[in-house]
Short mmCIF file of C-alpha atoms and ligand atoms in Angstrom, two decimals:
data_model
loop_
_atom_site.label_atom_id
_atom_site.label_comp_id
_atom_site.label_asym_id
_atom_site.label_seq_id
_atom_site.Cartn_x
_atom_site.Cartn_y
_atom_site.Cartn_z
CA UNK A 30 -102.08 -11.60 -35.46
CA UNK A 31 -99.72 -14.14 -36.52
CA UNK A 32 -99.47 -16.97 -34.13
CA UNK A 33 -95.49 -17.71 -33.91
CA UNK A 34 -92.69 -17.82 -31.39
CA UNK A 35 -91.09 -14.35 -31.49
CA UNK A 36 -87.93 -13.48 -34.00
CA UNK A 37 -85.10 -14.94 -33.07
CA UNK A 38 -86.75 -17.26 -30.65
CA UNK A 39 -88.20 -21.40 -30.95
CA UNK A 40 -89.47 -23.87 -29.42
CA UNK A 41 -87.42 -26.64 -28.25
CA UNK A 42 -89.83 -29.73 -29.15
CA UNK A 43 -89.71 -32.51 -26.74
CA UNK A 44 -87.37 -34.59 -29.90
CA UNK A 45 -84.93 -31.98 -29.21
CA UNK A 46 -85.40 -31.41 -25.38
CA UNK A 47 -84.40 -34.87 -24.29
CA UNK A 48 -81.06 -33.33 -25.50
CA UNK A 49 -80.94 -30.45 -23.38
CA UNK A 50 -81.92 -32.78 -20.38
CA UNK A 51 -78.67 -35.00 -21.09
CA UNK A 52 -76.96 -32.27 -21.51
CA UNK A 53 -77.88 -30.59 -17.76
CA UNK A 54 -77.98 -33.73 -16.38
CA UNK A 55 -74.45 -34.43 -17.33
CA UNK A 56 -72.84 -31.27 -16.62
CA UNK A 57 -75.01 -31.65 -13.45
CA UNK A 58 -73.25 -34.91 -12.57
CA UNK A 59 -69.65 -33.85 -13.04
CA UNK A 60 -69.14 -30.68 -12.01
CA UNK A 61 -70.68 -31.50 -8.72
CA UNK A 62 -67.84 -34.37 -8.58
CA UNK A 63 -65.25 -31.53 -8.99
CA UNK A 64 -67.38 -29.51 -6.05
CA UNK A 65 -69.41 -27.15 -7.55
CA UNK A 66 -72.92 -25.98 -6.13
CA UNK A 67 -75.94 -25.31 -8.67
CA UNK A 68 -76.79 -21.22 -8.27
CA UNK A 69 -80.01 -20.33 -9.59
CA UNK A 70 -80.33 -16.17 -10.13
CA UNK A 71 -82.90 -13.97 -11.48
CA UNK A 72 -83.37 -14.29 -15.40
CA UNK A 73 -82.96 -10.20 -15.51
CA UNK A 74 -81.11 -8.01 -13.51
CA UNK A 75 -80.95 -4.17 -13.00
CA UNK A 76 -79.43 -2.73 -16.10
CA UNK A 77 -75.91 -0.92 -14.18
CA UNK A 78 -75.16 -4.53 -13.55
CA UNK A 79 -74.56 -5.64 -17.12
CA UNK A 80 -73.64 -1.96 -17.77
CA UNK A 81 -70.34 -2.15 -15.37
CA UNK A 82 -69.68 -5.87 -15.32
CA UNK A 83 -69.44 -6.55 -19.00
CA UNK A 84 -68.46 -3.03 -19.94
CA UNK A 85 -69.65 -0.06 -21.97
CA UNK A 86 -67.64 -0.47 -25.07
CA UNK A 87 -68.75 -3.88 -25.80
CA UNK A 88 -70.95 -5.02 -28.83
CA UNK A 89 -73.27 -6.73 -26.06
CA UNK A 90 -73.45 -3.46 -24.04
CA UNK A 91 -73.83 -0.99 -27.10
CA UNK A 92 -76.64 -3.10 -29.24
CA UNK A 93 -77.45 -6.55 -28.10
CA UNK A 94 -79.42 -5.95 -24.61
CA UNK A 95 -83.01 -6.78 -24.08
CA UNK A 96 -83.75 -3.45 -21.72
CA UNK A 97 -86.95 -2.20 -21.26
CA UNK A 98 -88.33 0.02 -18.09
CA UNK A 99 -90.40 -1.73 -15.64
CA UNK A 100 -94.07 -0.39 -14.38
CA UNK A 101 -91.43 1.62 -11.47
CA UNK A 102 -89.36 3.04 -14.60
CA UNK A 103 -87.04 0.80 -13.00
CA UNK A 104 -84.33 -0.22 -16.02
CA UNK A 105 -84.18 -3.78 -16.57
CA UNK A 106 -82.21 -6.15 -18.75
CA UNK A 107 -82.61 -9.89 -19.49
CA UNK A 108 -79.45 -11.42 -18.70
CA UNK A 109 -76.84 -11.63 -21.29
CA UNK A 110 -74.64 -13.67 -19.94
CA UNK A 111 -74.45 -15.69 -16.36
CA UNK A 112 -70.98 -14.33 -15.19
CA UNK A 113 -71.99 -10.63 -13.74
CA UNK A 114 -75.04 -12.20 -12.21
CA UNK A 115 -73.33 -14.89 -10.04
CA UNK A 116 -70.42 -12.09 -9.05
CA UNK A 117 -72.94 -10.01 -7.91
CA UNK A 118 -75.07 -12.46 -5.80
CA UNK A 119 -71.46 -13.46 -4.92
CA UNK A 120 -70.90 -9.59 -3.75
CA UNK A 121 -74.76 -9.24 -2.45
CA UNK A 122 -74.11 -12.31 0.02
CA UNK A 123 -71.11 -11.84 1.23
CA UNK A 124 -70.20 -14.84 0.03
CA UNK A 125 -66.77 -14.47 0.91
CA UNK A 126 -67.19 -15.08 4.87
CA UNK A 127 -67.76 -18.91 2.61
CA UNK A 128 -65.26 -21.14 2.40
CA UNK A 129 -62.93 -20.07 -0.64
CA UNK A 130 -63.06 -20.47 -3.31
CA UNK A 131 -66.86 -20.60 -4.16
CA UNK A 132 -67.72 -22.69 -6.50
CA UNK A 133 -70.51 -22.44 -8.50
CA UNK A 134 -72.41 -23.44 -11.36
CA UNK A 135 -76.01 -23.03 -12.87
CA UNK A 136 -77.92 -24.05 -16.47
CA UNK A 137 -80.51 -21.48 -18.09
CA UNK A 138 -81.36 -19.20 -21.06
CA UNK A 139 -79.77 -15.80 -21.74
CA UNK A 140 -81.07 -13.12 -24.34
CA UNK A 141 -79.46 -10.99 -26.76
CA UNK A 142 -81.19 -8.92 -29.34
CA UNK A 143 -78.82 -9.81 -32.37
CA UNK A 144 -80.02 -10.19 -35.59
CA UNK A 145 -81.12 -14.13 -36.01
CA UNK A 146 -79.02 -15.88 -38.62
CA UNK A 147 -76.37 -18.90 -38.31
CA UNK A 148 -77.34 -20.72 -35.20
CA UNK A 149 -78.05 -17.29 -33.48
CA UNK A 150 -80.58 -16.95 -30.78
CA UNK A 151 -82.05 -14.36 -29.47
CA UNK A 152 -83.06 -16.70 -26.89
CA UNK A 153 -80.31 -19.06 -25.90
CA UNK A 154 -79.25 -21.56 -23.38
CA UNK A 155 -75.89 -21.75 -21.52
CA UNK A 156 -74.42 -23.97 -18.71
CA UNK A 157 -71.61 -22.32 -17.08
CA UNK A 158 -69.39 -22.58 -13.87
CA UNK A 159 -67.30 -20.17 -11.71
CA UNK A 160 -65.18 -20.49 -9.34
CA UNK A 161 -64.85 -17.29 -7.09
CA UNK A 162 -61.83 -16.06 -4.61
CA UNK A 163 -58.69 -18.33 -5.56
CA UNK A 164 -55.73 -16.95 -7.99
CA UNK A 165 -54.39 -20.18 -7.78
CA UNK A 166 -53.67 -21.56 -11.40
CA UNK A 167 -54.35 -24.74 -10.80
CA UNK A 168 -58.06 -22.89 -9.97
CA UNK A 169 -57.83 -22.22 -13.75
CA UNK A 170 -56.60 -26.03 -14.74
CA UNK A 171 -59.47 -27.20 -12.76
CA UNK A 172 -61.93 -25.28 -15.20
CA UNK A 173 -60.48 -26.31 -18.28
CA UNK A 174 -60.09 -29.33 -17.40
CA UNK A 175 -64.11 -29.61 -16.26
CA UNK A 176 -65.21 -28.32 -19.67
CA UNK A 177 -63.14 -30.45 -21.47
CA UNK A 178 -64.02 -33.82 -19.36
CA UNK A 179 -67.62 -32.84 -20.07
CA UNK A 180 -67.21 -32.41 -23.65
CA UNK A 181 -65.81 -35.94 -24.18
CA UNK A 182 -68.21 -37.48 -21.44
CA UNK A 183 -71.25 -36.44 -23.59
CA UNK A 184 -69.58 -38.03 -26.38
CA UNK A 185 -67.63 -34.88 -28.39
CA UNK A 186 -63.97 -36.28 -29.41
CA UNK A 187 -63.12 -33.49 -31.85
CA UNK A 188 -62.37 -30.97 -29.52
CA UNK A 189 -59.73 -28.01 -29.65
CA UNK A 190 -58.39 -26.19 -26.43
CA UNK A 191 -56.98 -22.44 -27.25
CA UNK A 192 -55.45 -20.56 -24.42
CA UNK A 193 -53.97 -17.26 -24.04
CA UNK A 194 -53.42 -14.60 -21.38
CA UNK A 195 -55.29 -11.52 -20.80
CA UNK A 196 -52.03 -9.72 -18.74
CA UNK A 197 -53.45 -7.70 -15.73
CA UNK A 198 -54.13 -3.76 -14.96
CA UNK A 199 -50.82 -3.70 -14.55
CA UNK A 200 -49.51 -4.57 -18.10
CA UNK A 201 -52.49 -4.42 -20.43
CA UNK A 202 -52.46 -0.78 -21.04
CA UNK A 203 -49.02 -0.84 -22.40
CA UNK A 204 -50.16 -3.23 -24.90
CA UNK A 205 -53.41 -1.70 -25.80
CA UNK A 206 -51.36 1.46 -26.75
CA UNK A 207 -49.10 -0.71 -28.61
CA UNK A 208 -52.44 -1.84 -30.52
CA UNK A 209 -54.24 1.38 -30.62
CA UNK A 210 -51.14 2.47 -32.58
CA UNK A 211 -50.68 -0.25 -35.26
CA UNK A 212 -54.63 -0.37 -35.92
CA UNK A 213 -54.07 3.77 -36.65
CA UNK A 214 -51.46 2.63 -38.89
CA UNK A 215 -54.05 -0.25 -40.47
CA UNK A 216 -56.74 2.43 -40.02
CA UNK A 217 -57.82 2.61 -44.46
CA UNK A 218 -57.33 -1.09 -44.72
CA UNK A 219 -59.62 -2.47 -41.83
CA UNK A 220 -63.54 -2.53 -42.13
CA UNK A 221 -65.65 -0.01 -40.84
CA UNK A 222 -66.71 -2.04 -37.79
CA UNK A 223 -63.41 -1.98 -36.73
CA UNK A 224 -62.75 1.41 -37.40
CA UNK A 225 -65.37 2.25 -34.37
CA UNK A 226 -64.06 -0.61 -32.20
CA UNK A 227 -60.86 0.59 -31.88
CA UNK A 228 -61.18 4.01 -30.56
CA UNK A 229 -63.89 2.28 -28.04
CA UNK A 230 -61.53 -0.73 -26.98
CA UNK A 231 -58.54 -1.70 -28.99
CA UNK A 232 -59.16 -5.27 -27.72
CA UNK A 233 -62.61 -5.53 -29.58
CA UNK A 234 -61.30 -5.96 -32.88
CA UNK A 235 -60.11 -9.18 -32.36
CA UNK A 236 -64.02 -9.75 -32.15
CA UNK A 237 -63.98 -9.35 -36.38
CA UNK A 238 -65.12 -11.77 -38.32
CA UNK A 239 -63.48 -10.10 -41.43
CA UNK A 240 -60.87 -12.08 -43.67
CA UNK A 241 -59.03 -8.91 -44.43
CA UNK A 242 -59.07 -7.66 -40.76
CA UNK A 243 -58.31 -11.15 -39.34
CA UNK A 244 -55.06 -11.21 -41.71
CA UNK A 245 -53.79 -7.69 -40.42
CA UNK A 246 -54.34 -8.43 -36.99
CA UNK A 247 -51.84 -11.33 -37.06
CA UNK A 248 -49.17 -8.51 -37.47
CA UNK A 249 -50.86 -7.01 -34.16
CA UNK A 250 -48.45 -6.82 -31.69
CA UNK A 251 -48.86 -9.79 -29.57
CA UNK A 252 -50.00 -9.70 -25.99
CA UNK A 253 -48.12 -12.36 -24.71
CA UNK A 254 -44.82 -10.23 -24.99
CA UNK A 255 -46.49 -7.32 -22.63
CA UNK A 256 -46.95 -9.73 -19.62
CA UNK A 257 -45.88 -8.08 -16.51
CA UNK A 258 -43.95 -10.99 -14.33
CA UNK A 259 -46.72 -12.03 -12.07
CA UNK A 260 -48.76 -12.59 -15.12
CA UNK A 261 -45.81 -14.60 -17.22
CA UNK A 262 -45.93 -17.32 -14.03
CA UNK A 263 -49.23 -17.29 -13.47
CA UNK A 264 -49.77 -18.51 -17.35
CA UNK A 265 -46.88 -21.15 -17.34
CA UNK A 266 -47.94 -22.21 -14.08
CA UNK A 267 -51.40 -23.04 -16.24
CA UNK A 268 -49.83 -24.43 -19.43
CA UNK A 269 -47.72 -27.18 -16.70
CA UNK A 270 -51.00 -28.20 -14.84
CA UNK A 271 -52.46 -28.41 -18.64
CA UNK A 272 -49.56 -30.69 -19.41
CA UNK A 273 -49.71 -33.03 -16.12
CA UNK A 274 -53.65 -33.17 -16.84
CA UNK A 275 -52.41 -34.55 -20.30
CA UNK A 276 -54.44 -31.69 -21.24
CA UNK A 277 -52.82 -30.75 -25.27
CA UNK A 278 -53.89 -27.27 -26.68
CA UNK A 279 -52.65 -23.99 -28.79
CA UNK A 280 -51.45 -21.16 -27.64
CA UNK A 281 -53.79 -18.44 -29.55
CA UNK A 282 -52.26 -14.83 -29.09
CA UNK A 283 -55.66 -13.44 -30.74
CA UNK A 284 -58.01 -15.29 -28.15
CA UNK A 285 -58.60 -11.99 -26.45
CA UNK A 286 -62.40 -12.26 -25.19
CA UNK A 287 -65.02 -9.73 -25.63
CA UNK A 288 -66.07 -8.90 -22.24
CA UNK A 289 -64.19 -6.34 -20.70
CA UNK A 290 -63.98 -7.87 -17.08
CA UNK A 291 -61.77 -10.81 -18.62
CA UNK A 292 -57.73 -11.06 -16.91
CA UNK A 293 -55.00 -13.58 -17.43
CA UNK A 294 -56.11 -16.66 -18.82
CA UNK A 295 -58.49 -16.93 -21.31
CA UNK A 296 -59.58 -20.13 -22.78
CA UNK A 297 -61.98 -21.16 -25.98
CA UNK A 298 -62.93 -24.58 -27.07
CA UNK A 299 -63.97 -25.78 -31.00
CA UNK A 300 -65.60 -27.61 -32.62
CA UNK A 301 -64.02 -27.99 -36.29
CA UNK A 302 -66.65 -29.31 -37.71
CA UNK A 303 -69.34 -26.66 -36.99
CA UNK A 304 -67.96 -23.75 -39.43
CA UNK A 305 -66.88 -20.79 -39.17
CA UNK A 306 -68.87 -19.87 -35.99
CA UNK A 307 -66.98 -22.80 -34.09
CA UNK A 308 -66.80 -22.01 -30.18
CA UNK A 309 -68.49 -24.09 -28.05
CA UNK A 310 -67.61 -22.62 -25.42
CA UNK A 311 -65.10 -20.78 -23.60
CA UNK A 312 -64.39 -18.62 -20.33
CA UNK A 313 -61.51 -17.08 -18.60
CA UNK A 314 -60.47 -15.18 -15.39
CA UNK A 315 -62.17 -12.21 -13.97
CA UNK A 316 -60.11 -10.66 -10.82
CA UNK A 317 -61.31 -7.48 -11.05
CA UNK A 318 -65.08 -8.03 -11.27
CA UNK A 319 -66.10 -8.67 -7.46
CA UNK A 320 -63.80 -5.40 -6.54
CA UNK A 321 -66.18 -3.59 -9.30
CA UNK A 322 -69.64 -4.70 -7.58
CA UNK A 323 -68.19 -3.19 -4.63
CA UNK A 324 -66.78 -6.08 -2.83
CA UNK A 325 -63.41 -6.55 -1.29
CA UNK A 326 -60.67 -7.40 -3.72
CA UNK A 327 -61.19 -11.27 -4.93
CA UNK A 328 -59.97 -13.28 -8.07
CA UNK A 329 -62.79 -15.11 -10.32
CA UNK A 330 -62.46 -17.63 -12.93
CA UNK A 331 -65.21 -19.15 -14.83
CA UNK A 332 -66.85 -20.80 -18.15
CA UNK A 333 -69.91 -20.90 -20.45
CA UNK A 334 -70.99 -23.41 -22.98
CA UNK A 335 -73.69 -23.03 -25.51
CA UNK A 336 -76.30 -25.88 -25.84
CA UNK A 337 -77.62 -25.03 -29.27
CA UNK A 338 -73.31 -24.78 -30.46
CA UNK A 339 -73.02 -28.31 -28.60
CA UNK A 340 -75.79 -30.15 -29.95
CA UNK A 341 -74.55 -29.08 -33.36
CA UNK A 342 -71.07 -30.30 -32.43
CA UNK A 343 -72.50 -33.60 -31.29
CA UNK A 344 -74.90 -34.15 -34.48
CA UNK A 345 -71.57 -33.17 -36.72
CA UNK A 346 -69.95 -36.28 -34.91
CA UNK A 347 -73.24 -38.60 -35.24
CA UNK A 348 -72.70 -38.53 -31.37
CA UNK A 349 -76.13 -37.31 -30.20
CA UNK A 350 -77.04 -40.24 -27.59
CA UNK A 351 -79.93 -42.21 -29.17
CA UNK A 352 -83.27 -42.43 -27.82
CA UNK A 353 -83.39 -45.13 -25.02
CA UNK A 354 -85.52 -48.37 -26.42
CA UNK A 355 -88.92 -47.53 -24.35
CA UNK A 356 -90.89 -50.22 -22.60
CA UNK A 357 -94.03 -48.61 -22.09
CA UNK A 358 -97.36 -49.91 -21.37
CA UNK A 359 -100.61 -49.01 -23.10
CA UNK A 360 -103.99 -50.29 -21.50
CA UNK A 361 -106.55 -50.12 -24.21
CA UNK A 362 -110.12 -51.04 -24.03
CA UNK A 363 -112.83 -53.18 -25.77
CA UNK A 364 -115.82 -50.85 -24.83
CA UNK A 365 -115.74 -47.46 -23.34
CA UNK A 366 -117.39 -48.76 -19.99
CA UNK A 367 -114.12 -50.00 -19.61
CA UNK A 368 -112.05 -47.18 -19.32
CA UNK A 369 -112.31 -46.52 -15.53
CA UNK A 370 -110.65 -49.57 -14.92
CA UNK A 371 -108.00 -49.33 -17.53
CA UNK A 372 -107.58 -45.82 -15.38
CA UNK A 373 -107.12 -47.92 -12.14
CA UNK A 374 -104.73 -50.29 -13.88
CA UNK A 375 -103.14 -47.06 -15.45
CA UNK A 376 -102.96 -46.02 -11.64
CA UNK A 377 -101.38 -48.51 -10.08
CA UNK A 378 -98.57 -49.71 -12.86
CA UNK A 379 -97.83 -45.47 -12.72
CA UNK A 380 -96.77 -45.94 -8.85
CA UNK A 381 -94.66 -49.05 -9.81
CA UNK A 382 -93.01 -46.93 -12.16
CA UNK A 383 -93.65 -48.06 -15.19
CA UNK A 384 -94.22 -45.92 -17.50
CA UNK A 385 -97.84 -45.94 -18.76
CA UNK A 386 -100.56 -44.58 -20.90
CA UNK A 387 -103.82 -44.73 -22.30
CA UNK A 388 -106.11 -43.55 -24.79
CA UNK A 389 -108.25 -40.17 -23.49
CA UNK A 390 -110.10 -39.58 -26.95
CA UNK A 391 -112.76 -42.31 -27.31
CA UNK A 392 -110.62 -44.04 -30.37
CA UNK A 393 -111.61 -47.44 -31.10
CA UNK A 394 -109.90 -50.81 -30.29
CA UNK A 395 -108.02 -50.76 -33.46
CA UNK A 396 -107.40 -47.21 -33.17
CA UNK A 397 -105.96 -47.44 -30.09
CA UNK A 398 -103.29 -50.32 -31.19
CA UNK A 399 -102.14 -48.24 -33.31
CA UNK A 400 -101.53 -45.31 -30.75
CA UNK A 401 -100.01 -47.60 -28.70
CA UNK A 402 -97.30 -48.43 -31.61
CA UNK A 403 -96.93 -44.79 -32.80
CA UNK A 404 -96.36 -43.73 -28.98
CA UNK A 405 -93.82 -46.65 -28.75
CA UNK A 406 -95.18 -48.73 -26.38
CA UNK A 407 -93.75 -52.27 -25.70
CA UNK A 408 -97.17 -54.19 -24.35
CA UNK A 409 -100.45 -53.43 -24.57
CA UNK A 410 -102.69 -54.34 -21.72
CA UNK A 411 -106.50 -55.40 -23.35
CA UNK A 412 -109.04 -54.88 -21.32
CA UNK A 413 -112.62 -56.80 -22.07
CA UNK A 414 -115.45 -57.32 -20.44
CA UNK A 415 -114.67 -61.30 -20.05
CA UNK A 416 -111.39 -60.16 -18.44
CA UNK A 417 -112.65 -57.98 -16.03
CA UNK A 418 -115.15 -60.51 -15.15
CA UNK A 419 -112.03 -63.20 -14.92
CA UNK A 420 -109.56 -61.06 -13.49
CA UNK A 421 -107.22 -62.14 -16.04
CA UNK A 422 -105.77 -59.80 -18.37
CA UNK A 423 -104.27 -60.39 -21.77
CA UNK A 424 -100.95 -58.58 -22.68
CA UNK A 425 -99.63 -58.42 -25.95
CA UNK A 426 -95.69 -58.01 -26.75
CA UNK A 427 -95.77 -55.12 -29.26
CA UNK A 428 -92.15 -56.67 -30.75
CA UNK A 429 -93.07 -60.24 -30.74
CA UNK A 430 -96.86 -60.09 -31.09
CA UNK A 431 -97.01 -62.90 -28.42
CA UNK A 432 -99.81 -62.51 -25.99
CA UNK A 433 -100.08 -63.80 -22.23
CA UNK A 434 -103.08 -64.16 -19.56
CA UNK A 435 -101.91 -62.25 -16.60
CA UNK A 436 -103.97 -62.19 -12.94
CA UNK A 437 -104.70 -58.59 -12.21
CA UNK A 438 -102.72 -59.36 -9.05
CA UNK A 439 -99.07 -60.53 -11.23
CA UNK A 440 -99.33 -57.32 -13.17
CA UNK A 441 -96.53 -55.75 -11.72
CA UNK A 442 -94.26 -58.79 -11.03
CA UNK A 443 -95.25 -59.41 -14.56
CA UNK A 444 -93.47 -56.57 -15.88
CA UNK A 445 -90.92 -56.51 -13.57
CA UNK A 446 -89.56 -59.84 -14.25
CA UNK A 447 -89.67 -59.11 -18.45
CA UNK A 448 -87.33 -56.21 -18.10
ZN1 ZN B 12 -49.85 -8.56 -15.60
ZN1 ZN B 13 -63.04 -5.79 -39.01
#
């Protein structure tokens, strides 16, 4: 047996975990400034829900679901996305006797079995927000406006906002007819990944990464000249909160997002310098969804970033925040005899907060300098026999290589004062 992290999944080392930490802590931070409430949800949910939320015709639905049958023959799937399960805790609680809207957001890892190549997880981790029972578009400023404050608050500056609008029930099918019958007219020139999207969801081929499909679809027929009325204001009505935000973006007529719960506006952010894969993130309205878990008629809007894309994004703009200069402490000792009492001093600068450590794996004096520099330690506490005796301990500056006698009793003041 191979000992390995399965296909498609890693470790995230602590070097690369302090990054996800920012990253939580900061989205953390602001969106609970703009109101939003951490939800935390199961990490699988019965299958139906992914089945009806996202929809059947979708590449995640078809091919990328981790389902299996539980013990019960009960059919489970690790969640995909975050959406579907927050509308249907949102439909489960009767979270609209809340005040409206709800807003809500949560950090986590989602699973999808796609093949593993080009910064693509089978394992992944998302932070997302939603914002359930307003059709207000300011609702949907709010949102882009979050994601994009967070971008440039962890430090991103190259940033580009696309928007577009979905239309509603009430105008999309006369557009998707429209499509269905230009892509029959396409149907020998477009790949044959395409040729199967389209009679499942005309919508989905916008999904192709293909050069030759991408340059026939910008003869599509656009949907931004199907919008029923409603759906018209309800997008300039964005595009003017966008502009009094000081909020610039493109209008993208293609941005037409793979789920099939998604209505009205649709956003996506990039990242130019990430290639061609470059969302980092993205979301749009849902006001169908709640009504489809069985709940009463309610709008939804939400978003979803991708830590793995946004970490890329952030090394591509030498913007990853840089370790924080650590002051650590490391008691070492002359002679193992010794080592309770480094313990007790370990003990006691641990519940002044300091952060402190010492050596559990009998090296000797010289080896334990040395763990004390790779581990990044600022002093070194040395602990003899004659200092025990004394009470007096030395401490050595690991940057200056100065040393001081400290009493046992200044220890903390000692280090309190030097930082
Ligand atoms: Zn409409
Ligand atoms: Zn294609």
């Amino acid at each position: 047996m191979e000992i390995k992290a399965p296909r498609g999944t890693s470790d995230i080392l602590p070097e690369r975990a302090q990054y996800w930490d920012f990253l939580a802590l900061e989205a953390m931070n602001l969106f609970e400034s703009f109101g939003y409430q951490k939800i935390i949800f199961p990490t699988f949910e019965y299958t139906e829900i992914f089945q009806k939320g996202i929809g059947q015709s979708t590449d995640i639905v078809q091919k990328e679901m981790y389902t299996f049958l539980d013990k019960a023959e009960r059919s489970l799937t690790l969640r995909p996305e975050g959406t579907a399960s927050v509308v249907r805790a949102y439909v489960e609680h009767k979270m609209w006797n809340r005040p409206q809207p709800v807003k809500l957001y949560y950090y986590g890892s989602m699973f999808r079995y796609e093949r593993p190549q080009s910064g693509r997880y089978r394992e992944f981790w998302q932070i997302g927000a939603e914002s359930i029972g307003s059709l207000d578009p300011l609702i949907d400023v709010e949102l882009i406006i979050l994601l994009m404050d967070y971008y440039r608050q962890i430090g991103l500056q190259m940033i580009e906002l696309k928007i577009n609008s979905m239309g509603c029930p009430l105008c999309q099918p006369a557009y998707i007819e429209d499509l269905r019958s230009f892509l029959e007219s396409k149907v020998n020139e477009i790949c044959s990944q395409c040729k199967k999207r389209y009679k499942l969801n005309p919508l989905r081929v916008f999904d192709c990464k293909n050069e030759q499909c991408q340059k026939i679809y910008k003869e599509a027929p656009q949907l931004s000249k199907y919008l029923c009325s409603e759906c018209q204001n309800h997008f300039a009505r964005v595009k003017k909160g966008l502009d009094l935000g000081g909020e610039s973006f493109q209008i993208d007529s293609s941005l037409v997002r793979g789920f099939d719960y998604y209505t009205k506006t649709t956003f996506e952010i990039c990242s130019p310098l990430i290639g061609a894969q470059d969302a980092i993130g993205g979301g749009g309205r849902y006001d169908g969804l709640v009504e489809l878990y069985g709940g009463p008629p309610t709008p939804g809007i939400g978003f979803a970033l991708g830590l793995e894309r946004v970490t890329l994004a952030l090394e591509a703009e030498n913007s990853l925040p840089q370790k924080k200069e650590t002051k650590g402490i490391y008691v070492v000792s002359i002679d193992d005899e010794l080592r309770t009492e480094a313990f007790n001093i370990l003990l006691m600068l641990r519940r002044s907060g300091f952060q402190s450590d010492m050596d559990y794996t009998g090296k000797s004096l010289r080896g334990q300098m040395k763990q004390a520099d790779k581990k990044g330690a600022r002093f070194a506490i040395i602990l003899g026999p004659d200092e025990i005796e004394s009470g007096t301990y030395t401490v050595r500056d690991l940057n200056s290589g100065t040393q001081e006698n400290v009493k046992k009793d200044n220890l903390v003041e000692f280090f309190k004062k030097d930082r």
